[in-house]
mmCIF file of N, CA and C in Angstrom:
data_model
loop_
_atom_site.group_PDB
_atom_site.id
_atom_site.type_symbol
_atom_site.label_atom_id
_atom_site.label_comp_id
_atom_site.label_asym_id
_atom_site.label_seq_id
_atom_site.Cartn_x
_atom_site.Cartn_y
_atom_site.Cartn_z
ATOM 1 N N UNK A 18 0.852 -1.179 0.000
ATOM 2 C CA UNK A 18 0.000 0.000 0.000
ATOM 3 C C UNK A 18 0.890 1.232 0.000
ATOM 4 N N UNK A 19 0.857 2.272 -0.986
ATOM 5 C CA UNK A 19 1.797 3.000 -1.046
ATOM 6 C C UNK A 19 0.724 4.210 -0.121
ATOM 7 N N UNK A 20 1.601 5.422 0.103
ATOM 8 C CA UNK A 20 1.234 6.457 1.047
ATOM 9 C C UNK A 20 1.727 7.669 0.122
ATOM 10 N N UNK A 21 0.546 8.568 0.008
ATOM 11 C CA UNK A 21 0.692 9.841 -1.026
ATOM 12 C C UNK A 21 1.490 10.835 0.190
ATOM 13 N N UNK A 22 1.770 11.738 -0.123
ATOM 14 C CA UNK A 22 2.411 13.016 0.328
ATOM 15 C C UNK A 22 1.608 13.651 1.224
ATOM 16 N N UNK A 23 -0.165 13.907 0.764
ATOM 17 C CA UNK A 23 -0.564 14.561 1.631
ATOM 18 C C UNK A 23 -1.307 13.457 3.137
ATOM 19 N N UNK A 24 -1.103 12.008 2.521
ATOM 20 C CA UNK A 24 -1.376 11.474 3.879
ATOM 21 C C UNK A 24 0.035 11.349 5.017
ATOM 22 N N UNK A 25 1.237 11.315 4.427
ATOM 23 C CA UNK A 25 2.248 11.568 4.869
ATOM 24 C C UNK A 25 2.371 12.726 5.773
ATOM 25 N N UNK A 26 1.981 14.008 5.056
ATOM 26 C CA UNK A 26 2.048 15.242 6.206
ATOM 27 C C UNK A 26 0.737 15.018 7.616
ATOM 28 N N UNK A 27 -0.207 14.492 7.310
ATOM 29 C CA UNK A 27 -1.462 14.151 8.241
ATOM 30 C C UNK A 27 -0.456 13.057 9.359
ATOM 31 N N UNK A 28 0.459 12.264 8.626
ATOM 32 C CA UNK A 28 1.409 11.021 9.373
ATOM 33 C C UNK A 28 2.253 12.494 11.000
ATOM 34 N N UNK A 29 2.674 12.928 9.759
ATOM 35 C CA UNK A 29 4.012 14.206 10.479
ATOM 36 C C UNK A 29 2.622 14.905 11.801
ATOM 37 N N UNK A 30 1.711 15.807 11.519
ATOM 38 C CA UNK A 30 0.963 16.344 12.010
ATOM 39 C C UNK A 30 0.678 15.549 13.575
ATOM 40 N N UNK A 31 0.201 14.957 13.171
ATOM 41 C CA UNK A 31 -0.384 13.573 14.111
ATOM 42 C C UNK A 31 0.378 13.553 14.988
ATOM 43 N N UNK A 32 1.785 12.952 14.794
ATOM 44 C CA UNK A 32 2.770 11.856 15.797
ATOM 45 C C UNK A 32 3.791 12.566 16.026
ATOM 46 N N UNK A 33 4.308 13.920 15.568
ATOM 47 C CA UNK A 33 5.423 14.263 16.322
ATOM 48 C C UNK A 33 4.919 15.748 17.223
ATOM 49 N N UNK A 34 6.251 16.093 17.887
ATOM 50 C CA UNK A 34 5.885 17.204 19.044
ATOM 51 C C UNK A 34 5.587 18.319 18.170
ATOM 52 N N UNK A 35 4.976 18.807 18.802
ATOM 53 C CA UNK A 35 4.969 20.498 18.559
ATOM 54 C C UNK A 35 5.962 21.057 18.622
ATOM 55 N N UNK A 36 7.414 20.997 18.975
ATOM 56 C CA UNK A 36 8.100 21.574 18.198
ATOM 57 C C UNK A 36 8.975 21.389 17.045
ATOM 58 N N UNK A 37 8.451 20.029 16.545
ATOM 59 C CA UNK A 37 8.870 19.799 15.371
ATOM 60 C C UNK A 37 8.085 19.944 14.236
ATOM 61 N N UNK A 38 6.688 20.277 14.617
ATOM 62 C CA UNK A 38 5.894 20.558 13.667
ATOM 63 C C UNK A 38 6.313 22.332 13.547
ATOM 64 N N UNK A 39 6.549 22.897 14.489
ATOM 65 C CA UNK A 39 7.045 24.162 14.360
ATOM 66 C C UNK A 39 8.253 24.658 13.178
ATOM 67 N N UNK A 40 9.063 23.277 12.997
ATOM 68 C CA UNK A 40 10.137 23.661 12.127
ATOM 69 C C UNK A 40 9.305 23.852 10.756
ATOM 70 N N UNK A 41 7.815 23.675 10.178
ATOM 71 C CA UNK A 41 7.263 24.222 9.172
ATOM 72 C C UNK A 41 7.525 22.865 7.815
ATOM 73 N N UNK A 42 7.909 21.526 8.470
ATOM 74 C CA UNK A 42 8.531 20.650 7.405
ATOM 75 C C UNK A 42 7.247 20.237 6.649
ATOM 76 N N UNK A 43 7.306 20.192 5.049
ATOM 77 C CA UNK A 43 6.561 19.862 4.410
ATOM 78 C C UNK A 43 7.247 18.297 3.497
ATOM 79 N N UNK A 44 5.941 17.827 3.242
ATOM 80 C CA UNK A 44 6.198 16.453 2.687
ATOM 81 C C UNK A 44 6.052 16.362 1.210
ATOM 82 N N UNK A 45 7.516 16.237 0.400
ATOM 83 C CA UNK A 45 7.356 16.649 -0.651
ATOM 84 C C UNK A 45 6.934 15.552 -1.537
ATOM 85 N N UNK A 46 7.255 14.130 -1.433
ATOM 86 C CA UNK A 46 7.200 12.576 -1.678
ATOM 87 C C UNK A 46 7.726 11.335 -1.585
ATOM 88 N N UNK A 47 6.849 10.362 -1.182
ATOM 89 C CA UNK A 47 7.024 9.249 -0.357
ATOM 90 C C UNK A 47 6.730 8.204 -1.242
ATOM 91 N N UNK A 48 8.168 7.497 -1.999
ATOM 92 C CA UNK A 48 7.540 6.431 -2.497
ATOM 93 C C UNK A 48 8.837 5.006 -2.407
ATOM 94 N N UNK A 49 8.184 4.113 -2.482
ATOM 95 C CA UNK A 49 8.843 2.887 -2.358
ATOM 96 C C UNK A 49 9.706 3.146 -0.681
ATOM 97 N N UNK A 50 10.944 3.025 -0.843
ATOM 98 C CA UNK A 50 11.603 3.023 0.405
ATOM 99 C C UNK A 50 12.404 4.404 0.844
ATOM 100 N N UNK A 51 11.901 5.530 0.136
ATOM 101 C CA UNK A 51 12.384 6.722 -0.200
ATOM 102 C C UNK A 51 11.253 8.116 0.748
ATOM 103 N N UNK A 52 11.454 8.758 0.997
ATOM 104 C CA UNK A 52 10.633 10.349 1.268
ATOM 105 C C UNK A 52 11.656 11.372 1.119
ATOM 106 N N UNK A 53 11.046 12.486 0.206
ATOM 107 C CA UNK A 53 11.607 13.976 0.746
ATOM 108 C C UNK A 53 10.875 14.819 1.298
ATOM 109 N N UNK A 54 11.157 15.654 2.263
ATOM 110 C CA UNK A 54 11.109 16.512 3.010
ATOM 111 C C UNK A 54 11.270 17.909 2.616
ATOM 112 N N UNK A 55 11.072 19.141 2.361
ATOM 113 C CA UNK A 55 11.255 20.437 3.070
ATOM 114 C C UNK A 55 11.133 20.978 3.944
ATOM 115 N N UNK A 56 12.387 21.806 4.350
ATOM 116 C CA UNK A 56 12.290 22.419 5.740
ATOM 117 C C UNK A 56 12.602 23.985 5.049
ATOM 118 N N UNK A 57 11.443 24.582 5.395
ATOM 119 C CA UNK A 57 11.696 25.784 5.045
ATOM 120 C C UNK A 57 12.610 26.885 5.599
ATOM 121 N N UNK A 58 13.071 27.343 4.909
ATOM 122 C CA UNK A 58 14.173 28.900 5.628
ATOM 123 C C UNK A 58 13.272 29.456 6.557
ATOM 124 N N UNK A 59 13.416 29.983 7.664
ATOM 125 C CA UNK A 59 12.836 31.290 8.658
ATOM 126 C C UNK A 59 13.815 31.490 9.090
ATOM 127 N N UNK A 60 13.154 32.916 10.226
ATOM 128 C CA UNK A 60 14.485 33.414 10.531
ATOM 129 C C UNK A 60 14.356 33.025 11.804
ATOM 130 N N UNK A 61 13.435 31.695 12.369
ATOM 131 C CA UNK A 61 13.575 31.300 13.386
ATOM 132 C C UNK A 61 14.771 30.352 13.358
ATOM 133 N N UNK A 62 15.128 29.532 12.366
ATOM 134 C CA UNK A 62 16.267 28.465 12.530
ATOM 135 C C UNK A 62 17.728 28.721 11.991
ATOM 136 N N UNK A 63 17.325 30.222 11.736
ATOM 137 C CA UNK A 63 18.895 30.551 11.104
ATOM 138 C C UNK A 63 19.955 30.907 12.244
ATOM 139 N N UNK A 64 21.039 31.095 12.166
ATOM 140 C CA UNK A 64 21.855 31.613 13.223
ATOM 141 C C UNK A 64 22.383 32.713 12.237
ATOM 142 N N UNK A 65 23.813 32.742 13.274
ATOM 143 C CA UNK A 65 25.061 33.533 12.685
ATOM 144 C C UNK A 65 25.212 33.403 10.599
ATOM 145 N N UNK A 66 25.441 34.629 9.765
ATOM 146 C CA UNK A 66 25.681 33.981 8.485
ATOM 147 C C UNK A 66 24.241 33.970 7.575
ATOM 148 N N UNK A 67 23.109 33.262 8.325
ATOM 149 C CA UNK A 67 21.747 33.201 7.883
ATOM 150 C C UNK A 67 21.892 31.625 7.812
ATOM 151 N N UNK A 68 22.933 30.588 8.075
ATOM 152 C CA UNK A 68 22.938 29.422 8.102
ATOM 153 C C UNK A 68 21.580 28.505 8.904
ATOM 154 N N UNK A 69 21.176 27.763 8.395
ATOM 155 C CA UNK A 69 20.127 27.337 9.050
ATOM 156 C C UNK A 69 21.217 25.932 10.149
ATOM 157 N N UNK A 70 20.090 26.361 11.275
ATOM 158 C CA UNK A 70 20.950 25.747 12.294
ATOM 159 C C UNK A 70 20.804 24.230 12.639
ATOM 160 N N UNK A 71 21.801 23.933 12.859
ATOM 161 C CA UNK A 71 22.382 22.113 12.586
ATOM 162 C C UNK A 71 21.378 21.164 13.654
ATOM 163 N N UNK A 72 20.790 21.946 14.661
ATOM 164 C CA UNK A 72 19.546 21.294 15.251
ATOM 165 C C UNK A 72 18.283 20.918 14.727
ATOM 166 N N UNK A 73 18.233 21.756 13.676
ATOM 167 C CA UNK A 73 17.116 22.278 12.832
ATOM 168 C C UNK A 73 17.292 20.788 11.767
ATOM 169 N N UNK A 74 18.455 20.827 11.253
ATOM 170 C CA UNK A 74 18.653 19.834 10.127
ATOM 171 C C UNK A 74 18.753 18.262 10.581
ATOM 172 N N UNK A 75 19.287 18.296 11.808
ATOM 173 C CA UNK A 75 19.022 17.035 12.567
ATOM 174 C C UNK A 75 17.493 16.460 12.522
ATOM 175 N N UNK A 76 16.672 17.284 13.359
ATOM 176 C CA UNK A 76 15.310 17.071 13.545
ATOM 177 C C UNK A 76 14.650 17.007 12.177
ATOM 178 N N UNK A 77 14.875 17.457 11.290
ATOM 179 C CA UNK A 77 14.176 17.349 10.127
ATOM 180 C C UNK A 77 14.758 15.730 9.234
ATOM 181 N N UNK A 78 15.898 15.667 9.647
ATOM 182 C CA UNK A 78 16.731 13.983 9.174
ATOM 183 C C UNK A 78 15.664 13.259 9.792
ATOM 184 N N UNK A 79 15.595 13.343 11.299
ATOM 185 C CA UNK A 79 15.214 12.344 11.476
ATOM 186 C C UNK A 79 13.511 12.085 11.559
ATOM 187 N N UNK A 80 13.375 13.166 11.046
ATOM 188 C CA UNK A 80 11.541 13.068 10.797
ATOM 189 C C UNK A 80 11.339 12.734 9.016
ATOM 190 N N UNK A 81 12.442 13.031 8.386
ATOM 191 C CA UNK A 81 11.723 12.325 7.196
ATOM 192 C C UNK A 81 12.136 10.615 7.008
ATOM 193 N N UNK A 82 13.087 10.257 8.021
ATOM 194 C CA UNK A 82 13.137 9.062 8.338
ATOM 195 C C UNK A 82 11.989 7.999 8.617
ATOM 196 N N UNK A 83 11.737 9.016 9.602
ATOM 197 C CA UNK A 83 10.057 8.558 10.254
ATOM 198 C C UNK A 83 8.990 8.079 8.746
ATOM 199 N N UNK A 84 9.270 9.335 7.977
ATOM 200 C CA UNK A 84 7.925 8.985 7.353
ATOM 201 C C UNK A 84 8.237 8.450 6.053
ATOM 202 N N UNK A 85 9.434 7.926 5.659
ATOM 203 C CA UNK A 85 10.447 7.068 4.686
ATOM 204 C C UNK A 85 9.522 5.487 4.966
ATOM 205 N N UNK A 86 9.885 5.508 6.986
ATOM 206 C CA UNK A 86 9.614 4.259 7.539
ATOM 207 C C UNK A 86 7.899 3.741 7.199
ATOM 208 N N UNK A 87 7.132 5.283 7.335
ATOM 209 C CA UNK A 87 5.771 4.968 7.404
ATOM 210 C C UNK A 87 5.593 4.362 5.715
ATOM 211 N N UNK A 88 6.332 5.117 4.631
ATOM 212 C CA UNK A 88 5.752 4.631 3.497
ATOM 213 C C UNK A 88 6.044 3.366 3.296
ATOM 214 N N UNK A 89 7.232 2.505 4.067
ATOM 215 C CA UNK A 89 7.427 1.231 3.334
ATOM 216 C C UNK A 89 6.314 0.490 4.305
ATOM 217 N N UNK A 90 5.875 0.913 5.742
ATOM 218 C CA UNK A 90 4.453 0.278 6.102
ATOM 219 C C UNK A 90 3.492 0.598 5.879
ATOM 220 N N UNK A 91 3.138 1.257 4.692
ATOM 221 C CA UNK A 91 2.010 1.627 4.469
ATOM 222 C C UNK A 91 1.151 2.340 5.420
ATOM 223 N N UNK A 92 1.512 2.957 6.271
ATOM 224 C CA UNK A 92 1.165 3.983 7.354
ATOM 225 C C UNK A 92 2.134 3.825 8.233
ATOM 226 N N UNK A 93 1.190 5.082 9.495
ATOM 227 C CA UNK A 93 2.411 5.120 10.568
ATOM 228 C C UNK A 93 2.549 3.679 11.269
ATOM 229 N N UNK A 94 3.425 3.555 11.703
ATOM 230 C CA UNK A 94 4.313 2.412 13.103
ATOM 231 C C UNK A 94 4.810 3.046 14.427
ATOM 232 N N UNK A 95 5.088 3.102 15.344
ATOM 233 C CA UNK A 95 5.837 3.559 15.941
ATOM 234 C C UNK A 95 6.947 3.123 15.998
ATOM 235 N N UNK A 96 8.231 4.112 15.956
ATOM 236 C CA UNK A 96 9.685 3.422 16.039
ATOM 237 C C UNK A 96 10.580 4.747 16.934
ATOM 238 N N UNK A 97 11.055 4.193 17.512
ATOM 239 C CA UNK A 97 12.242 5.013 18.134
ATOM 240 C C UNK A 97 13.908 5.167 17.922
ATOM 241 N N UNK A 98 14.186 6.690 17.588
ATOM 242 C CA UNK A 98 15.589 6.435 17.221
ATOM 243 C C UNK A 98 16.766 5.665 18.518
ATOM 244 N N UNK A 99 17.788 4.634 17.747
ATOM 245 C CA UNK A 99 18.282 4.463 18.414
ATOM 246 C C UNK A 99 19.763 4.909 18.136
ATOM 247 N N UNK A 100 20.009 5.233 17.297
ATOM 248 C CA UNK A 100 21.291 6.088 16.705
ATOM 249 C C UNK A 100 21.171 7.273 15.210
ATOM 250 N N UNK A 101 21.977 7.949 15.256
ATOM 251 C CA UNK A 101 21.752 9.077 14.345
ATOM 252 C C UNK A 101 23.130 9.839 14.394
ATOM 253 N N UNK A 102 23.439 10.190 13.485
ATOM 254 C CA UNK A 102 25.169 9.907 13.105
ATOM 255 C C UNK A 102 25.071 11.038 12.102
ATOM 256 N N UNK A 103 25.445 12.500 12.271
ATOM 257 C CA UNK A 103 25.531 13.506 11.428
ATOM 258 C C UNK A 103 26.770 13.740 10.815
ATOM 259 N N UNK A 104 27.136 14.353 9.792
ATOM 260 C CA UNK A 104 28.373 15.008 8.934
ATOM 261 C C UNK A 104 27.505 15.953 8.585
ATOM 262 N N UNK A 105 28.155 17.019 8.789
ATOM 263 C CA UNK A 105 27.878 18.733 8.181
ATOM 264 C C UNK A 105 29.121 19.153 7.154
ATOM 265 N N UNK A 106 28.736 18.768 6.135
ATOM 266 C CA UNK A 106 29.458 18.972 4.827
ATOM 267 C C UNK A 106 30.008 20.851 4.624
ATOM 268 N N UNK A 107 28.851 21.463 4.489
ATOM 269 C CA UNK A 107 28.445 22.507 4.284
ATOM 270 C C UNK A 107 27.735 23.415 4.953
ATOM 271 N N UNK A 108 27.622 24.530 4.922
ATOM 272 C CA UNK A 108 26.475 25.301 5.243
ATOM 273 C C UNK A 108 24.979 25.274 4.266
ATOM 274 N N UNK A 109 23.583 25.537 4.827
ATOM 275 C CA UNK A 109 22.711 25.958 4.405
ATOM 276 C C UNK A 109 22.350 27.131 4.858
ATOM 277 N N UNK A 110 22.402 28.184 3.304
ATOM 278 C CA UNK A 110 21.983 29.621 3.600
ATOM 279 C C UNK A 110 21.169 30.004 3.001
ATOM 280 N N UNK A 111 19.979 30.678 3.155
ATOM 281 C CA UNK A 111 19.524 31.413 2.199
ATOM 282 C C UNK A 111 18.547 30.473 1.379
ATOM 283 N N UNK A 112 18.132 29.846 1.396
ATOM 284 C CA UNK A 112 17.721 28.915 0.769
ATOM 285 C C UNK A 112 16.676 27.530 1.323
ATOM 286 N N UNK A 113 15.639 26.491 1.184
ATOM 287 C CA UNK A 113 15.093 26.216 2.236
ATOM 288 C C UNK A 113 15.912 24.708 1.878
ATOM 289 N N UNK A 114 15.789 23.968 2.489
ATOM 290 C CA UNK A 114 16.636 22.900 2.429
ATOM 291 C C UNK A 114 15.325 21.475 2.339
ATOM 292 N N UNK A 115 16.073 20.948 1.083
ATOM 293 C CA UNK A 115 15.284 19.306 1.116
ATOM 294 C C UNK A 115 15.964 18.251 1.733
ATOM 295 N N UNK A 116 15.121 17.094 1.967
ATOM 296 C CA UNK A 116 15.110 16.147 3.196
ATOM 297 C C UNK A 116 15.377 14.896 2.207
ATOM 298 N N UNK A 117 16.527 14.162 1.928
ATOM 299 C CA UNK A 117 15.838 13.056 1.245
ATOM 300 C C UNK A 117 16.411 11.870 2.144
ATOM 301 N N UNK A 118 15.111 11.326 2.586
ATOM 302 C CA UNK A 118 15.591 9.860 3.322
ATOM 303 C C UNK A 118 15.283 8.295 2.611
ATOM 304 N N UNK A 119 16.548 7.629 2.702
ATOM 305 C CA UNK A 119 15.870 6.352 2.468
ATOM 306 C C UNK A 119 16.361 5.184 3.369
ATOM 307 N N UNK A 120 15.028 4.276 2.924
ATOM 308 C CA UNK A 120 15.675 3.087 4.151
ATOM 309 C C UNK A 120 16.693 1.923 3.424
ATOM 310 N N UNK A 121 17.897 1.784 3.782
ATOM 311 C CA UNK A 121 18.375 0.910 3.560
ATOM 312 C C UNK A 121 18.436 -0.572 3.890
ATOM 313 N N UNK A 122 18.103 -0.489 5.198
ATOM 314 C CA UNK A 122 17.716 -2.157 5.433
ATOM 315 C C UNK A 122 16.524 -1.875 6.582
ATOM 316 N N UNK A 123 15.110 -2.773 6.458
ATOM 317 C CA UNK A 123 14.101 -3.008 6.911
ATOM 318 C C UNK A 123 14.171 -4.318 7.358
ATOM 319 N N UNK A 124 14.549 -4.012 8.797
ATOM 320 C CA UNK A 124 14.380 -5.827 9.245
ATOM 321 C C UNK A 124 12.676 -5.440 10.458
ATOM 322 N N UNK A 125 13.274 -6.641 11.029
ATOM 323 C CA UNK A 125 11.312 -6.839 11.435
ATOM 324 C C UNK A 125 11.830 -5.997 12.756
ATOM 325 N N UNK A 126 12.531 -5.590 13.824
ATOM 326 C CA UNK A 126 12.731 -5.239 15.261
ATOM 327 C C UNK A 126 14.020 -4.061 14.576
ATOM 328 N N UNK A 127 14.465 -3.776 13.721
ATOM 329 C CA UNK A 127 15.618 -2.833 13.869
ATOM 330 C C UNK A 127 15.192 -2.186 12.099
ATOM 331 N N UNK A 128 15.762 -0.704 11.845
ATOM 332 C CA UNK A 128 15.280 -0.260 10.510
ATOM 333 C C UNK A 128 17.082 0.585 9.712
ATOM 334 N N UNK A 129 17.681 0.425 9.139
ATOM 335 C CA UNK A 129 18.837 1.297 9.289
ATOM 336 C C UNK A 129 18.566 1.988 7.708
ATOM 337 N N UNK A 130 19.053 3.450 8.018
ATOM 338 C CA UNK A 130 18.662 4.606 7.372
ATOM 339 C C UNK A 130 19.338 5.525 6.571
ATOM 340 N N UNK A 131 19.766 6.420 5.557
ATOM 341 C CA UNK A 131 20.408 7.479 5.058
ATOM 342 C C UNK A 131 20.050 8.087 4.418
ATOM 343 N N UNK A 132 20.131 9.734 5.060
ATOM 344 C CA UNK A 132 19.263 11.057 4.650
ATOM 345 C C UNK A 132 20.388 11.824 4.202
ATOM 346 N N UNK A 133 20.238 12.730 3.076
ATOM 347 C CA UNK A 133 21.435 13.449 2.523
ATOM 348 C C UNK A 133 20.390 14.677 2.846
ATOM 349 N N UNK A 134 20.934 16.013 2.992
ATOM 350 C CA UNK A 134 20.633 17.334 3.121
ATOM 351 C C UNK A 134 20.873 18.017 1.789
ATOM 352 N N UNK A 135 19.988 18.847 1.010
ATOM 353 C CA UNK A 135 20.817 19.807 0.143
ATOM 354 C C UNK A 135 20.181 21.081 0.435
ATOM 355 N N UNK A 136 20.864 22.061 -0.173
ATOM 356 C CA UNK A 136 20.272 23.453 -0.487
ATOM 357 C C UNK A 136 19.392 23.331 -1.469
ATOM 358 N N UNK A 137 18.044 23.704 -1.245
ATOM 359 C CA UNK A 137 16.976 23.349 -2.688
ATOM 360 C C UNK A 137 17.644 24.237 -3.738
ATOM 361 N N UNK A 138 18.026 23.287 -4.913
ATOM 362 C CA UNK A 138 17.983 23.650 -6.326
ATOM 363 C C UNK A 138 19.532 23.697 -6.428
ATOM 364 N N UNK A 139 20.717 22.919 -5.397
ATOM 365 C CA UNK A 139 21.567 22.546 -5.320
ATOM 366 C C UNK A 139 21.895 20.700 -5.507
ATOM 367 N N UNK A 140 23.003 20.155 -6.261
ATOM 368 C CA UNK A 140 22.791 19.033 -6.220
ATOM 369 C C UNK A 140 24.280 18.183 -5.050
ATOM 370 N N UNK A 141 25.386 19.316 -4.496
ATOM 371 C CA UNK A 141 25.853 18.425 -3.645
ATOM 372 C C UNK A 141 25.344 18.686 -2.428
ATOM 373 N N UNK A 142 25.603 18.016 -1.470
ATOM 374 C CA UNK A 142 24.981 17.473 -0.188
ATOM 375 C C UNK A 142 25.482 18.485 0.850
ATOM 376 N N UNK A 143 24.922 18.761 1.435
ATOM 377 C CA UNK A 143 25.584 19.552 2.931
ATOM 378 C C UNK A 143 25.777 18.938 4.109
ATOM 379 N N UNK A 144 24.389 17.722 4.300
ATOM 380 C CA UNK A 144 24.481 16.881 5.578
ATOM 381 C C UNK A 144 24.465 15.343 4.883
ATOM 382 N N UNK A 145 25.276 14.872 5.739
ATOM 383 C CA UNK A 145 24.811 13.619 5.655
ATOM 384 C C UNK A 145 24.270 12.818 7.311
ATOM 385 N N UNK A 146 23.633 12.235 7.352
ATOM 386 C CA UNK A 146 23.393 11.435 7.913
ATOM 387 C C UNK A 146 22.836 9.921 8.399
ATOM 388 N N UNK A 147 23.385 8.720 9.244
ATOM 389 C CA UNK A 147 23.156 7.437 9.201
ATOM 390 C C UNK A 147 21.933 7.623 10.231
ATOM 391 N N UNK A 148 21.101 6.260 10.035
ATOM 392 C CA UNK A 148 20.272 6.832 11.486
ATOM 393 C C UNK A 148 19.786 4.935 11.490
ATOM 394 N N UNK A 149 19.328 4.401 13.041
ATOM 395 C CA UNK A 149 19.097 3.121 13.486
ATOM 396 C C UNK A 149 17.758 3.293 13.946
ATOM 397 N N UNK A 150 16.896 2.706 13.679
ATOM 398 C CA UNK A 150 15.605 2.731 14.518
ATOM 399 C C UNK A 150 15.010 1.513 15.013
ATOM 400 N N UNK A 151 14.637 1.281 16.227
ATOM 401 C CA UNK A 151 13.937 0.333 16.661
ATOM 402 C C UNK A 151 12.618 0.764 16.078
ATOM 403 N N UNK A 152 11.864 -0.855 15.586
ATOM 404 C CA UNK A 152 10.528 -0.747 15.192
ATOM 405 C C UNK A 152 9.764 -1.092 16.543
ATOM 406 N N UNK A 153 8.331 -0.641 17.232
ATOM 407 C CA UNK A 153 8.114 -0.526 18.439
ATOM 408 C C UNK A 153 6.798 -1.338 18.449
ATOM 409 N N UNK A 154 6.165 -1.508 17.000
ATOM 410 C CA UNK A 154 5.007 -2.246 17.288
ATOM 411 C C UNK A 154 4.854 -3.089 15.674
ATOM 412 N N UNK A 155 4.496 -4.429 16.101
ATOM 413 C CA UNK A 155 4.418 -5.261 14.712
ATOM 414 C C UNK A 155 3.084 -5.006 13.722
#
């Protein structure tokens, strides 16, 4: 059962905190073992530079993870991170940044993950990141 984009953002809405729904992330598409993400520029997550800040890009890794995970179950699951492993290549300035996560291995109790960061309408990477998730319910 595949999962469109706008049931994906209803996924995001739903199940995470309020202040991650605050970061403004939109669900751009979710298919096979893949989702992207936008996290839009404000001048709430920028720092020093206008760089959008590396907390900001974390939390957004690991929420399009989340909903990478929901499309290969055909809805939400609950899962909890159990590792998440950043490289900051680059800066993001000026610009809103896309999310692309995919799952690399789907076992039945553990999920392992890799989300690249870019500057939208840029094609090298700024973040990388690995990420581990326990799956929490069968």
């Amino acid at each position: 059962m595949s999962l469109s984009a706008p049931d994906a953002q209803e996924i995001l809405k739903a199940n995470f905190a309020p202040w991650v729904l605050d970061l403004g992330l939109r669900v751009e598409s979710v298919a096979g073992n893949r989702a992207v993400l936008r996290l839009p520029l404000t001048d709430r997550l920028v720092r020093v530079g206008g760089m959008i800040c590396g907390q900001a890009l974390m939390s957004a890794a690991d929420a399009a993870m989340v909903i990478a995970l929901a499309g290969a179950f055909g809805g939400f699951k609950p899962v909890n991170t159990v590792s998440q492993n950043v490289s900051f290549m680059r800066p993001i300035s000026g610009m809103d940044a896309l999310v692309e996560a995919r799952i690399i291995r789907l076992g039945k109790t553990l999920a392992f993950g890799e989300i690249l960061l870019r500057a939208d309408g840029e094609e090298r990477p700024a973040v990388h990141a690995t990420t581990t998730y326990a799956i929490l319910a069968g």
